[in-house]
């Protein structure tokens, strides 16, 4: 992504693809506390969709080690 403002748009595409592929809805996401994940529109969308947003502890890279693996 070129802009953080594209996060919601890209998330909606990902959500639709995952639901189409699996037939299941996303129940929760986990992210850092980056502004692109905590802005009002993103939070409102998640709430409307019934998606729980879990935020990782700031400055704890060990929590993310498994992602870079």
XYZ file of N, CA and C in Angstrom:
207
model
N 0.829 -1.173 0.000
C 0.000 0.000 0.000
C 0.878 1.242 0.000
N 0.429 2.208 -0.732
C 1.188 3.453 -0.797
C 0.781 4.414 0.311
N -0.473 4.316 0.762
C -0.964 5.230 1.793
C -1.656 4.451 2.900
N -1.469 4.906 4.128
C -2.141 4.265 5.253
C -3.655 4.405 5.145
N -4.100 5.428 4.431
C -5.536 5.648 4.278
C -6.201 4.546 3.454
N -5.415 3.706 2.806
C -5.956 2.618 1.989
C -6.266 1.367 2.811
N -5.935 1.380 4.087
C -6.082 0.177 4.906
C -7.520 -0.325 4.925
N -8.482 0.539 5.156
C -9.876 0.100 5.226
C -10.324 -0.497 3.897
N -10.011 0.165 2.815
C -10.378 -0.334 1.484
C -9.781 -1.726 1.241
N -8.503 -1.890 1.559
C -7.826 -3.177 1.355
C -8.378 -4.239 2.300
N -8.716 -3.837 3.526
C -9.286 -4.785 4.479
C -10.630 -5.306 3.979
N -11.448 -4.428 3.424
C -12.752 -4.851 2.902
C -12.586 -5.881 1.784
N -11.588 -5.680 0.935
C -11.309 -6.634 -0.144
C -10.855 -7.966 0.443
N -9.943 -7.916 1.399
C -9.460 -9.128 2.060
C -10.610 -9.864 2.740
N -11.450 -9.119 3.434
C -12.589 -9.712 4.133
C -13.515 -10.432 3.148
N -13.830 -9.793 2.041
C -14.706 -10.400 1.030
C -14.069 -11.645 0.427
N -12.775 -11.579 0.137
C -12.066 -12.737 -0.419
C -12.070 -13.908 0.553
N -11.783 -13.623 1.819
C -11.734 -14.700 2.815
C -13.114 -15.319 3.015
N -14.144 -14.482 3.070
C -15.495 -15.006 3.238
C -15.904 -15.844 2.027
N -15.539 -15.394 0.846
C -15.850 -16.128 -0.376
C -15.124 -17.474 -0.413
N -13.850 -17.462 -0.017
C -13.039 -18.683 -0.050
C -13.433 -19.697 1.012
N -13.800 -19.209 2.201
C -14.036 -20.124 3.322
C -15.497 -20.267 3.714
N -16.322 -19.306 3.298
C -17.713 -19.319 3.723
C -17.887 -18.887 5.166
N -16.826 -18.353 5.752
C -16.870 -17.936 7.159
C -16.540 -16.452 7.268
N -17.093 -15.828 8.293
C -16.842 -14.401 8.530
C -15.646 -14.226 9.460
N -14.953 -13.114 9.298
C -13.860 -12.771 10.207
C -14.476 -12.376 11.543
N -13.974 -12.956 12.622
C -14.489 -12.646 13.954
C -13.604 -11.664 14.694
N -12.293 -11.703 14.393
C -11.395 -10.771 15.073
C -10.142 -10.572 14.247
N -9.518 -9.432 14.471
C -8.223 -9.146 13.862
C -7.276 -8.709 14.975
N -6.005 -8.835 14.710
C -4.989 -8.396 15.669
C -4.013 -7.493 14.922
N -3.716 -6.342 15.517
C -2.792 -5.397 14.891
C -2.043 -4.624 15.968
N -1.074 -3.836 15.508
C -0.422 -2.921 16.432
C -1.356 -1.721 16.629
N -0.919 -0.751 17.360
C -1.750 0.425 17.615
C -1.546 1.508 16.567
N -1.141 1.116 15.374
C -0.923 2.091 14.308
C -2.188 2.874 14.008
N -2.014 4.140 13.706
C -3.149 5.017 13.451
C -4.072 4.532 12.356
N -3.519 3.811 11.382
C -4.361 3.316 10.292
C -5.357 2.266 10.768
N -5.079 1.636 11.920
C -5.985 0.617 12.465
C -6.863 1.157 13.580
N -6.612 2.382 14.005
C -7.383 2.932 15.116
C -8.174 4.172 14.719
N -8.172 4.515 13.439
C -8.938 5.701 13.051
C -10.432 5.401 13.120
N -11.217 6.450 13.197
C -12.656 6.339 13.429
C -13.357 5.468 12.397
N -13.073 5.657 11.116
C -13.764 4.892 10.071
C -13.474 3.399 10.161
N -12.214 3.055 10.436
C -11.845 1.642 10.546
C -12.547 1.019 11.753
N -12.523 1.725 12.886
C -13.177 1.208 14.095
C -14.680 1.058 13.891
N -15.297 2.040 13.243
C -16.740 1.961 12.981
C -17.072 0.783 12.073
N -16.248 0.556 11.066
C -16.494 -0.555 10.147
C -16.408 -1.892 10.886
N -15.355 -2.058 11.690
C -15.209 -3.304 12.438
C -16.399 -3.524 13.361
N -16.812 -2.482 14.043
C -17.947 -2.580 14.953
C -19.216 -2.981 14.206
N -19.456 -2.352 13.071
C -20.636 -2.648 12.260
C -20.640 -4.101 11.787
N -19.452 -4.624 11.496
C -19.326 -5.995 11.005
C -19.269 -7.014 12.145
N -19.190 -6.532 13.383
C -19.094 -7.435 14.531
C -17.724 -8.069 14.667
N -16.696 -7.375 14.194
C -15.326 -7.888 14.243
C -14.618 -7.290 15.450
N -14.062 -8.147 16.270
C -13.323 -7.710 17.459
C -11.895 -7.342 17.060
N -11.411 -6.207 17.556
C -10.063 -5.739 17.225
C -9.165 -5.868 18.448
N -8.196 -6.762 18.370
C -7.217 -6.928 19.442
C -5.954 -6.185 19.047
N -5.434 -5.412 19.978
C -4.216 -4.647 19.699
C -3.055 -5.245 20.476
N -1.906 -5.359 19.816
C -0.726 -5.894 20.482
C -0.141 -4.852 21.419
N 0.675 -5.315 22.338
C 1.345 -4.427 23.277
C 2.396 -3.627 22.514
N 2.400 -2.302 22.660
C 3.389 -1.493 21.934
C 4.818 -1.836 22.334
N 5.709 -1.743 21.360
C 7.143 -1.927 21.574
C 7.491 -3.305 22.129
N 6.763 -4.324 21.697
C 7.045 -5.700 22.111
C 7.284 -6.540 20.856
N 8.429 -6.342 20.193
C 8.661 -7.064 18.934
C 8.627 -8.576 19.089
N 8.924 -9.098 20.271
C 8.906 -10.550 20.457
C 7.521 -11.124 20.214
N 6.497 -10.331 20.398
C 5.129 -10.789 20.148
C 4.876 -10.987 18.656
N 5.692 -10.369 17.833
C 5.494 -10.442 16.392
C 6.519 -11.359 15.718
N 7.412 -11.963 16.477
C 8.466 -12.798 15.902
C 7.921 -13.886 14.995
N 6.846 -14.512 15.390
C 6.317 -15.623 14.607
C 5.862 -15.173 13.225
N 5.538 -13.899 13.065
C 5.120 -13.417 11.754
C 6.281 -13.310 10.777
N 7.440 -12.936 11.287
C 8.574 -12.713 10.396
C 9.360 -13.987 10.137
N 9.102 -15.007 10.945
C 9.687 -16.290 10.960
C 10.400 -16.833 9.859
